XYZ file of C-alpha atoms in Angstrom:
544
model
C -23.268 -11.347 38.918
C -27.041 -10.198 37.786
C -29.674 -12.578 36.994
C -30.532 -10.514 34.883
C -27.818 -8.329 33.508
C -29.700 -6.547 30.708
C -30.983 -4.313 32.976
C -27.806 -3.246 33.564
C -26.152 -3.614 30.275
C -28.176 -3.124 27.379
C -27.279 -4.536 24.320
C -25.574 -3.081 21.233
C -28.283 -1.938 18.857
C -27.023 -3.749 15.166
C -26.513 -1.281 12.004
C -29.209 -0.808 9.904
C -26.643 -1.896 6.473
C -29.123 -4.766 4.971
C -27.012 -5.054 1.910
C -23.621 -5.631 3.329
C -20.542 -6.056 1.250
C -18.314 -7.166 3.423
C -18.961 -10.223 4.711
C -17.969 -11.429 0.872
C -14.267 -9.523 0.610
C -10.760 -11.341 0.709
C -8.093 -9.709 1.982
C -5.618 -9.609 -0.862
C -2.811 -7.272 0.543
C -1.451 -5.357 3.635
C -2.915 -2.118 5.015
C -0.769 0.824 5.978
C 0.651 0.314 9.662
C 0.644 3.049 12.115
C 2.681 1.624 14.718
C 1.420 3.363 18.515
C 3.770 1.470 20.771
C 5.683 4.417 21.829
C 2.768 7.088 22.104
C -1.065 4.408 23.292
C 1.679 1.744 24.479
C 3.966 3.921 26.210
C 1.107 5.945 28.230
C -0.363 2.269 29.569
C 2.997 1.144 30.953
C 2.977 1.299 34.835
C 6.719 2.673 34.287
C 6.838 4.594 30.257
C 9.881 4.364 28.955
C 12.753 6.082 29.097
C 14.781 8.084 26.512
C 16.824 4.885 25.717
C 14.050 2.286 25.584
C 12.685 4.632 23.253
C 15.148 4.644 21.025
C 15.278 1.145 21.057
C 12.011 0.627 20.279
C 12.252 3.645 17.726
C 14.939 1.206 15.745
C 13.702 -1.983 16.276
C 10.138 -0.671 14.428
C 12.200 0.940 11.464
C 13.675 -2.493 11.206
C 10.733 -4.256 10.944
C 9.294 -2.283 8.087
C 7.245 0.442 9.763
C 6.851 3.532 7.855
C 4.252 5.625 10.205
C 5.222 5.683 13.540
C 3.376 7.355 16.175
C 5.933 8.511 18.418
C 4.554 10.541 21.435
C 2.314 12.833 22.418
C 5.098 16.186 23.034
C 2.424 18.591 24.825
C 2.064 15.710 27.506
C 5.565 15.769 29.205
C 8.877 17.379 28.621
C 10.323 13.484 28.089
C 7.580 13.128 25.308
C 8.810 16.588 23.225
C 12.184 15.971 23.782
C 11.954 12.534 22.566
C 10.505 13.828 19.451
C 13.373 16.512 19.100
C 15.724 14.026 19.785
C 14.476 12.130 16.851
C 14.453 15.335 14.331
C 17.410 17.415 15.581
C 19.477 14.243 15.293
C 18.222 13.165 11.952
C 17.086 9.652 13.085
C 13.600 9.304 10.515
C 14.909 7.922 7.215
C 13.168 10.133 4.437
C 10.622 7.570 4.041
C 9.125 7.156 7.505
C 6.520 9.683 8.557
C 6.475 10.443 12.172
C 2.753 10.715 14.141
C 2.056 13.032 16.876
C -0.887 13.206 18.724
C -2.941 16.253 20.149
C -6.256 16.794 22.147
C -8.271 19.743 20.202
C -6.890 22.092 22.714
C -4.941 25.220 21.730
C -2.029 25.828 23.687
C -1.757 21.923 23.467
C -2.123 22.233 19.590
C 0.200 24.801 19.688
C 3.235 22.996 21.694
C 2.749 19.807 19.308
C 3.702 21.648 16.244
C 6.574 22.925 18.116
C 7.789 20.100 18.513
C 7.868 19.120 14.807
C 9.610 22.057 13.725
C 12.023 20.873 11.098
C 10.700 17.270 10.587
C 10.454 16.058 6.786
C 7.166 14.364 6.572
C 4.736 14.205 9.695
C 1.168 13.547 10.422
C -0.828 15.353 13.344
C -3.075 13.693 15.093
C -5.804 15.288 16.350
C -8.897 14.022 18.560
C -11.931 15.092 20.530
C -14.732 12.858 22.086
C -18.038 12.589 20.188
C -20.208 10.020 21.735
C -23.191 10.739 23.645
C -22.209 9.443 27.121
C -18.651 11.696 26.561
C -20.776 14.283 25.417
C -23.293 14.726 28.266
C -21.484 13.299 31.286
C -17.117 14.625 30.422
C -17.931 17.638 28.062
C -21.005 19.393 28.727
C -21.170 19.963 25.180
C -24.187 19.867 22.381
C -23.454 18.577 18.876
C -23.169 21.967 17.420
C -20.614 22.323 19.837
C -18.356 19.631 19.037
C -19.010 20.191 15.550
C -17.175 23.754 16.504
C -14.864 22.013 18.347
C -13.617 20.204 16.295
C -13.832 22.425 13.247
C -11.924 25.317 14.951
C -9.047 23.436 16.111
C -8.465 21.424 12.598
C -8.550 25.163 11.495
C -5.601 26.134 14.305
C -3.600 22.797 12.822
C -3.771 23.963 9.402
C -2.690 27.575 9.881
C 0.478 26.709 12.158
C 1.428 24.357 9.190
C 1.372 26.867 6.834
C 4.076 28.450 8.503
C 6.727 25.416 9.045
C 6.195 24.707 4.350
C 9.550 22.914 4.743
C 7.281 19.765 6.121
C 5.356 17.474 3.979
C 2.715 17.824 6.169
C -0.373 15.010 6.555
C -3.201 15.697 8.743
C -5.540 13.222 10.724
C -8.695 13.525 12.749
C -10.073 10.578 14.872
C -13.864 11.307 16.564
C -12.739 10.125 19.954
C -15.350 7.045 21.493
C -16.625 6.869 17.104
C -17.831 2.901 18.769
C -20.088 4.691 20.855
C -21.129 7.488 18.597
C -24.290 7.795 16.546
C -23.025 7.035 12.585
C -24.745 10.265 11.554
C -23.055 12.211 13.909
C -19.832 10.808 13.428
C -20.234 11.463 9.543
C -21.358 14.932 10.883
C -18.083 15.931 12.580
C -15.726 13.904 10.137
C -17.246 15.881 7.212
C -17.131 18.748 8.892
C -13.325 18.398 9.541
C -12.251 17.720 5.927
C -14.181 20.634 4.688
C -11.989 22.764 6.654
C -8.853 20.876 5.375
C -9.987 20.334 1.563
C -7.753 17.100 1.215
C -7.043 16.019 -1.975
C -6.548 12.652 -4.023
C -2.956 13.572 -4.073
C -2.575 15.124 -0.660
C -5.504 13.014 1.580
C -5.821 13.424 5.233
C -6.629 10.125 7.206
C -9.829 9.688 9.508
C -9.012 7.237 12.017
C -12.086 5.939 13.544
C -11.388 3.988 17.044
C -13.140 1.155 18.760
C -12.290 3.553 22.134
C -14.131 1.080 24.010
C -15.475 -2.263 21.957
C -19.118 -2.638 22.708
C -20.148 -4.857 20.134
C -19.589 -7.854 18.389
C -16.778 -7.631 15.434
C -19.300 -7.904 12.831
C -21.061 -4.791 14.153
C -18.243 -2.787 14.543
C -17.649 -3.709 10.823
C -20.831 -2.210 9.643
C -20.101 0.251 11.506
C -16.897 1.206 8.547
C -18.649 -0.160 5.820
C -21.295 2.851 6.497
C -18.959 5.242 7.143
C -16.635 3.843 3.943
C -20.363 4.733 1.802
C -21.342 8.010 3.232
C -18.300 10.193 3.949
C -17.757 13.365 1.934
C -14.612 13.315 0.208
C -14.018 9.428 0.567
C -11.486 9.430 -2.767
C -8.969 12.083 -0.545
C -9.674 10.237 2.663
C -7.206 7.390 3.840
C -9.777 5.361 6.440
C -7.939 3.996 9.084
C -8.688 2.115 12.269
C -7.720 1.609 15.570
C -9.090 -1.090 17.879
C -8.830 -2.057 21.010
C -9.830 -5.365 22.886
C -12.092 -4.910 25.481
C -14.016 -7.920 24.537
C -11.084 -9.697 23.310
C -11.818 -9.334 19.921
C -9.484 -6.971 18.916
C -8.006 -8.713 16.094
C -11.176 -9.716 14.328
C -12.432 -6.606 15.009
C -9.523 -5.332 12.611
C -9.818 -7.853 10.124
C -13.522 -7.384 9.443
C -13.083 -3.538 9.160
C -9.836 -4.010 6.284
C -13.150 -6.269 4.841
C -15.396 -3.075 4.893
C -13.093 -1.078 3.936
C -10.228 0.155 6.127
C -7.083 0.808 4.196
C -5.022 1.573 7.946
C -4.189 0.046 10.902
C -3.198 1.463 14.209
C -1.885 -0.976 17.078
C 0.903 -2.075 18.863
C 3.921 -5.271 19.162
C 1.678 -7.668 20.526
C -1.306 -6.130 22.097
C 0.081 -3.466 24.331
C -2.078 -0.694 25.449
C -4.701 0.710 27.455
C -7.119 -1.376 29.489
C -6.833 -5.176 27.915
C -4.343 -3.198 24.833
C -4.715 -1.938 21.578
C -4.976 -4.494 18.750
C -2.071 -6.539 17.758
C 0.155 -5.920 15.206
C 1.562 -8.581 15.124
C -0.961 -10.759 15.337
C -2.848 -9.447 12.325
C 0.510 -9.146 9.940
C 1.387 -13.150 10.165
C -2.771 -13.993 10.088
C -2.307 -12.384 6.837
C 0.993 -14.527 5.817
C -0.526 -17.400 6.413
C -3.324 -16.734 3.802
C -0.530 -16.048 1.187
C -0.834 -12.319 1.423
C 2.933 -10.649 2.076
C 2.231 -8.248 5.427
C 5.001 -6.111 4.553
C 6.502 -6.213 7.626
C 9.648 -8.420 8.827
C 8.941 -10.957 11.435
C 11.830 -13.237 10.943
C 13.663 -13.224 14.149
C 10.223 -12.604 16.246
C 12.128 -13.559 19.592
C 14.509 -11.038 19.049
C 11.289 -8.502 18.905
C 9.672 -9.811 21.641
C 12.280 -9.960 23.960
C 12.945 -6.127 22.760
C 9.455 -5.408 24.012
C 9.575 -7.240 26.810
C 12.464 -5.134 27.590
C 11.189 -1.912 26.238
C 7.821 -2.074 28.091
C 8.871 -4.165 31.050
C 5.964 -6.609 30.387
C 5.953 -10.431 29.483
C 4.620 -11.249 26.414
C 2.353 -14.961 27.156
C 3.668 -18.071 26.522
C 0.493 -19.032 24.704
C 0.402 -15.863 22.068
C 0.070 -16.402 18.930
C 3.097 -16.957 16.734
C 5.438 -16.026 19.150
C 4.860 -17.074 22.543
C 7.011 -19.691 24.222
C 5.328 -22.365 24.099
C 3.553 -21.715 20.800
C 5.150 -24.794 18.924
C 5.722 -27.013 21.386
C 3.216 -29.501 21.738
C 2.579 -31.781 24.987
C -0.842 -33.948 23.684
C 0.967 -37.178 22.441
C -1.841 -37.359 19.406
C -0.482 -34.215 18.510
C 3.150 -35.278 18.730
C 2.469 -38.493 16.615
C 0.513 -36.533 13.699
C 3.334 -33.633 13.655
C 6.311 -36.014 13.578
C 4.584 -38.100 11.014
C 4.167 -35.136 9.113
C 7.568 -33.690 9.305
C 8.580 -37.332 7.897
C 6.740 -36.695 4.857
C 7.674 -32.806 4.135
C 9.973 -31.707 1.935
C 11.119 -27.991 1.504
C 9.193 -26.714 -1.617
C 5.964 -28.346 -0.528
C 2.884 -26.150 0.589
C 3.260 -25.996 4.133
C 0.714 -28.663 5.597
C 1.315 -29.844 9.450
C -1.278 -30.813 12.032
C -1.293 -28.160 14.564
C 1.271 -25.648 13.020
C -0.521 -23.051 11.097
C 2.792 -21.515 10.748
C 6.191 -23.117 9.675
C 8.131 -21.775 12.730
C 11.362 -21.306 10.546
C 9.673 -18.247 8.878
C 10.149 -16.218 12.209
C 13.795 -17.727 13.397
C 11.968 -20.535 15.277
C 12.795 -24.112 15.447
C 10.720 -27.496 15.680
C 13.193 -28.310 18.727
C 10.411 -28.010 20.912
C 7.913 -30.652 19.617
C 9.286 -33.286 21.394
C 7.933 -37.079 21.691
C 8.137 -38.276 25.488
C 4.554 -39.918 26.261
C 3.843 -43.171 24.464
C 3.393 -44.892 27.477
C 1.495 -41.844 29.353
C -0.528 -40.890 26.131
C -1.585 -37.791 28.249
C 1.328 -35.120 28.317
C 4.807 -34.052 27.416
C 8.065 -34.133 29.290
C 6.737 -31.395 31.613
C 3.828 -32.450 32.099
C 5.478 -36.059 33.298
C 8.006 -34.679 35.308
C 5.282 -32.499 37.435
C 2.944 -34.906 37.741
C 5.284 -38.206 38.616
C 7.907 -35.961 40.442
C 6.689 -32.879 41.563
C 8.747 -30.427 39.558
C 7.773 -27.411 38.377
C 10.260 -26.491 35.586
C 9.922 -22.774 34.273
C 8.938 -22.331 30.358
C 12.380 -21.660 29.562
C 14.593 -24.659 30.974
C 11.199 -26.898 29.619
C 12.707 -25.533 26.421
C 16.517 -26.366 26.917
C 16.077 -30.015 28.836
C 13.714 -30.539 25.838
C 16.224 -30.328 23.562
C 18.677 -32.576 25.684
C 15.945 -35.023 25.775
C 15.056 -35.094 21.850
C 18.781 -35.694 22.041
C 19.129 -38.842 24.056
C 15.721 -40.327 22.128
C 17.408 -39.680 19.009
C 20.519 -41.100 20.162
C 18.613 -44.749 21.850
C 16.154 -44.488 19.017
C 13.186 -45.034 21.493
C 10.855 -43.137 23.743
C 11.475 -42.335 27.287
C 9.475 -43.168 30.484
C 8.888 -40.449 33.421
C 11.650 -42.819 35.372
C 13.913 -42.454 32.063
C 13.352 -38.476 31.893
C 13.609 -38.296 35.712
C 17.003 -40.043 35.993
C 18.221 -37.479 32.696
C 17.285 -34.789 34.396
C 19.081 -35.573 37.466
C 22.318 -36.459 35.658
C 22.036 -33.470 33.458
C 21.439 -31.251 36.106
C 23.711 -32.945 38.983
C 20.239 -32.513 41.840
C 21.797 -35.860 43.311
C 25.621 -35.609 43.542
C 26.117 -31.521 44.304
C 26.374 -31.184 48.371
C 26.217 -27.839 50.517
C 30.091 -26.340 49.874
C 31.652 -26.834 52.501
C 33.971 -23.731 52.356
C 34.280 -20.280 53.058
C 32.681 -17.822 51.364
C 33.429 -14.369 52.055
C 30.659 -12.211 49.700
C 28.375 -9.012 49.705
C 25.276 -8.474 48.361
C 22.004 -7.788 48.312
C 21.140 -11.620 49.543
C 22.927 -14.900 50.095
C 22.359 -15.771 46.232
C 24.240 -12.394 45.220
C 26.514 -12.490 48.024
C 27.844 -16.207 46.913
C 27.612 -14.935 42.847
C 30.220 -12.033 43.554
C 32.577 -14.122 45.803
C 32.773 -16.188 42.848
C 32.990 -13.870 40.284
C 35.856 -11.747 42.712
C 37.963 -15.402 43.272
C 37.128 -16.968 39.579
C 38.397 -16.921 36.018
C 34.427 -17.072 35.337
C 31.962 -14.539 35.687
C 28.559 -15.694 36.013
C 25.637 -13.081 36.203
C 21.984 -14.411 37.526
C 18.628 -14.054 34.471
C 16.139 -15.443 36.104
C 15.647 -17.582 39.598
C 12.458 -19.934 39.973
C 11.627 -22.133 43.522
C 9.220 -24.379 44.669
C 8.557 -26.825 47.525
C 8.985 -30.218 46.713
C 7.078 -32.336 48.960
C 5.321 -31.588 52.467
C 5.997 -31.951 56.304
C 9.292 -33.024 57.723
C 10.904 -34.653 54.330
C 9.771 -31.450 52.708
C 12.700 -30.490 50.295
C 12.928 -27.106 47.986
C 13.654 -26.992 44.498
C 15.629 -24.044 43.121
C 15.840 -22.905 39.188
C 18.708 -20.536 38.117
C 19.141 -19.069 34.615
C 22.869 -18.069 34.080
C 24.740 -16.071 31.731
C 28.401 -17.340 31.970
C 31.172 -15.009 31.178
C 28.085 -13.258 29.225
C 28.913 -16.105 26.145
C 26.201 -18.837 27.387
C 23.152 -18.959 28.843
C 22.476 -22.218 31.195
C 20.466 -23.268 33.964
C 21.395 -25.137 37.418
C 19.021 -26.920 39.688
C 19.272 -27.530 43.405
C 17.624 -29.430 45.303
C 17.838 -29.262 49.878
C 15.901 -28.854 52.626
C 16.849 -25.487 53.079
C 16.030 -22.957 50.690
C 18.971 -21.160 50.527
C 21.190 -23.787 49.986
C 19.338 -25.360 47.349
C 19.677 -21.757 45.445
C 23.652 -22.034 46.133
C 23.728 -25.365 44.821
C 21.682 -24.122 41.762
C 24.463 -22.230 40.775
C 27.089 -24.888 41.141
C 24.588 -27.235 38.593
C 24.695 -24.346 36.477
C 28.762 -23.562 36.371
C 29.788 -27.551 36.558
C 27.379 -27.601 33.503
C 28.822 -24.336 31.449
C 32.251 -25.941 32.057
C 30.868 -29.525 30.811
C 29.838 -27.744 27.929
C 32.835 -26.138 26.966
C 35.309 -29.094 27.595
C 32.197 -31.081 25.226
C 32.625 -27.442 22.585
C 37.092 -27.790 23.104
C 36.608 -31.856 22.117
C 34.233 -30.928 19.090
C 36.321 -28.296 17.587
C 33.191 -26.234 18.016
C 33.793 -22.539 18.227
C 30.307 -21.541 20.089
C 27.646 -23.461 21.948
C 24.438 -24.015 20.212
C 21.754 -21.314 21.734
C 19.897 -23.562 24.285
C 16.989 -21.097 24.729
């Protein structure tokens, strides 16, 4: 890194706006949402989705409450217009939901977008072309008066080929491509120019989307930066002003919230900060910020691990264990001061009360969550949870996931004795729970194909057994070093796709310690349903 790194990166000149309103606005209610996952989500994915994983996203964001959805760019691919065919020929957009295509101010690319709409009730076009110096001078080769014609003639093209489909409500939108790198007058220059050509109305507006391309600046900046542009556009009463950040410097979100401040009435972004580069701003994350200020989003998070595990699906990406509001590990605390003032707290709540615990911004019941999590193990470490003991004392490694479901057998057995537990205490449950000291090699034949000895043993058994066990997820780790070295192997199972469980096995040799994995997992399933058969209970409780 430079010594000196402003000769290499100059910094962000600040906006000349000495009377700022913003900094003194409350957000009082939602903006519009323009969800982008499938079109800016889909084009960052190393693999875009398929026609099915679009769909599923497509339903999944009508369920949540979106009502613009950007849903492709059609002149980019043949899967990207038939998707959006798919969508109108089949009559999947309830009347209120307006689709969003996107175009680059190109003709024959113009041209093949509004094909593809042919027939749709309401939809916006999305148009774009780069303004900023850098794009202007280095990609373009273009003057101002250029773009200016650019852009002009092309928002011309959109608005004739409309004309001719009148059976669409039709909503057009504009975004000066790189607008965080562009000079304000210019950018008012282009916009204005734009909206003279499509004479938006009150009653009919278009929307100028201005994008944070690249975030160069600070979020306060970038909020002066819409607070001018909210002052000095023509036509600002027939103008929806919508934004779209990104989070190059990880700011994203605040970068958002400040510009709803200055005047923004639109959002663009995606489920949890998918996009290009470090992602577009999150949806997500913005909607429940809002919630927990009192202020209704409008959209429906309550079973948020249903979503994310959709998108996780969808865009074959994890979502963090530490993201806001939904991430794993999100309500779980392992800090014993933080487990003493929660638990104290939850002592003292009652149902109709404002919502006021240490640590939890967010009562975790609003999103289909559960407190199950924020467990007490440490009274006698005072320095971690149940994890964090188990690592440090014994070496294990457990993935997020089984953390989650011994946790739950542990708050069980404190309940239960009424006191806390010691690393001995949670080592000697976990190895009764999860059978690491009784389960040997089998010692029988096994006669299986597959892809590997862990597949291989899984379809024996599933070809000789009444139970059918299918492998989620598989986790390993030494344990140990030299000679007594011994390797630890995690297992996530779906049995007889009803329950979800994990085995552990522990042996010197990998493999075996995988196979015996397995056997933890079934003896456990089967523990579980004798335990539901005893109870008169007719399903397992969800351990994950």
């Amino acid at each position: 890194m430079l010594k000196q790194p402003a000769s290499k990166y100059p910094a962000f000149p600040p906006i000349a706006l000495r009377d700022r309103a913003w900094p003194n606005a409350q957000l009082t209610q939602a903006p519009v949402w323009l969800s982008t996952d499938l079109r800016d989500g889909n084009q960052a994915l190393i693999e875009p989705m398929d026609m099915a994983r679009k769909l599923r996203m497509f339903g999944h964001l009508l369920q949540i409450g979106f009502k613009e959805i950007e849903v492709g760019f059609p002149a980019a691919s043949q899967i990207e217009f038939d998707f959006v065919r798919r969508l109108i020929d089949d009559n999947m957009v309830p009347d209120d939901v307006t689709i969003q295509v996107m175009t680059p101010a190109k003709e024959p690319l113009i041209r093949r977008t509004m094909e593809a709409l042919v027939g749709a009730k309401r939809a916006i076009v999305h148009m774009y072309n780069a303004t900023s110096p850098l794009m202007r001078r280095v990609v373009l080769g273009m003057d101002e008066d250029q773009i200016v014609e650019l852009a002009t003639s092309h928002a011309r093209q959109i608005q004739d080929l409309a004309r001719q489909q009148p059976a669409t409500q039709w909503t057009f939108q504009y975004s000066p491509e790189h607008f965080s790198g562009t000079e304000l007058a210019f950018s008012k220059r282009v916009i204005d120019a734009v909206t003279a050509v499509w004479q938006p109305t009150p009653a009919q507006p278009c929307i100028i989307n201005l994008p944070t391309t690249v975030e160069h600046s600070t979020p306060n900046v970038f909020a002066d930066m819409i607070e001018w542009m909210d002052r000095h556009l023509a036509r600002r009463d027939s103008i929806v002003l919508s934004v779209h950040p990104h989070n190059d410097r990880g700011t994203g979100v605040a970068a958002a919230e400040l510009a709803m401040m200055a005047g923004a009435q639109r959002v663009e972004g995606c489920l949890f900060g998918n996009g290009e580069r470090t992602g577009n701003v999150d949806i997500v994350n913005i909607a429940l910020n809002l919630y927990t200020q009192g202020v209704s989003p409008q959209l429906d998070f309550s079973q948020i691990d249903e979503i994310r595990r959709m998108v996780e699906h969808c865009n074959q990406l994890p979502v963090h264990p530490r993201h806001p509001y939904v991430g794993e590990l999100v309500y779980t605390s392992f800090s014993g001061t933080h487990q003493d003032a929660i638990k104290k707290a939850f002592a003292l709540h009652t149902e109709d009360a404002v919502w006021a615990i240490p640590y939890l911004p967010i009562d975790p019941k609003d999103l289909g969550r559960s407190y199950e999590a924020v467990i007490r193990v440490n009274s006698q470490s005072g320095k971690g949870g149940m994890a964090y003991l188990l690592e440090t004392e014994y070496g294990l490694e457990l993935p997020r996931r089984l953390q989650i479901e011994f946790s739950q057998i542990v708050q069980a057995v404190m309940d239960g004795a009424n006191k806390e537990l010691t690393a001995q205490d949670l080592w000697e449950l976990f190895q009764r729970e999860y059978g690491t000291a009784s389960i040997a090699t089998p010692a029988i034949p096994v006669a299986g194909q597959g892809v590997g000895p862990i597949d291989a043993f899984v379809n024996h058994l599933n070809a000789t057994g009444a139970t059918q066990v299918r492998v989620l997820d598989y986790h390993e780790h030494a344990l140990g070093a030299g000679a007594n070295a011994q390797a630890v192997a995690y297992l996530e199972l779906r049995i007889d796709e009803q329950h979800t469980v994990f085995g552990v096995g522990m042996d010197a040799n990998i493999v075996s310690a995988s196979l015996k994995a397995i056997l933890s997992g079934l003896q456990r399933a089967q523990s579980h349903a004798i335990k539901r058969e005893n109870t008169g209970l007719a399903e397992e409780p969800a351990s994950v």
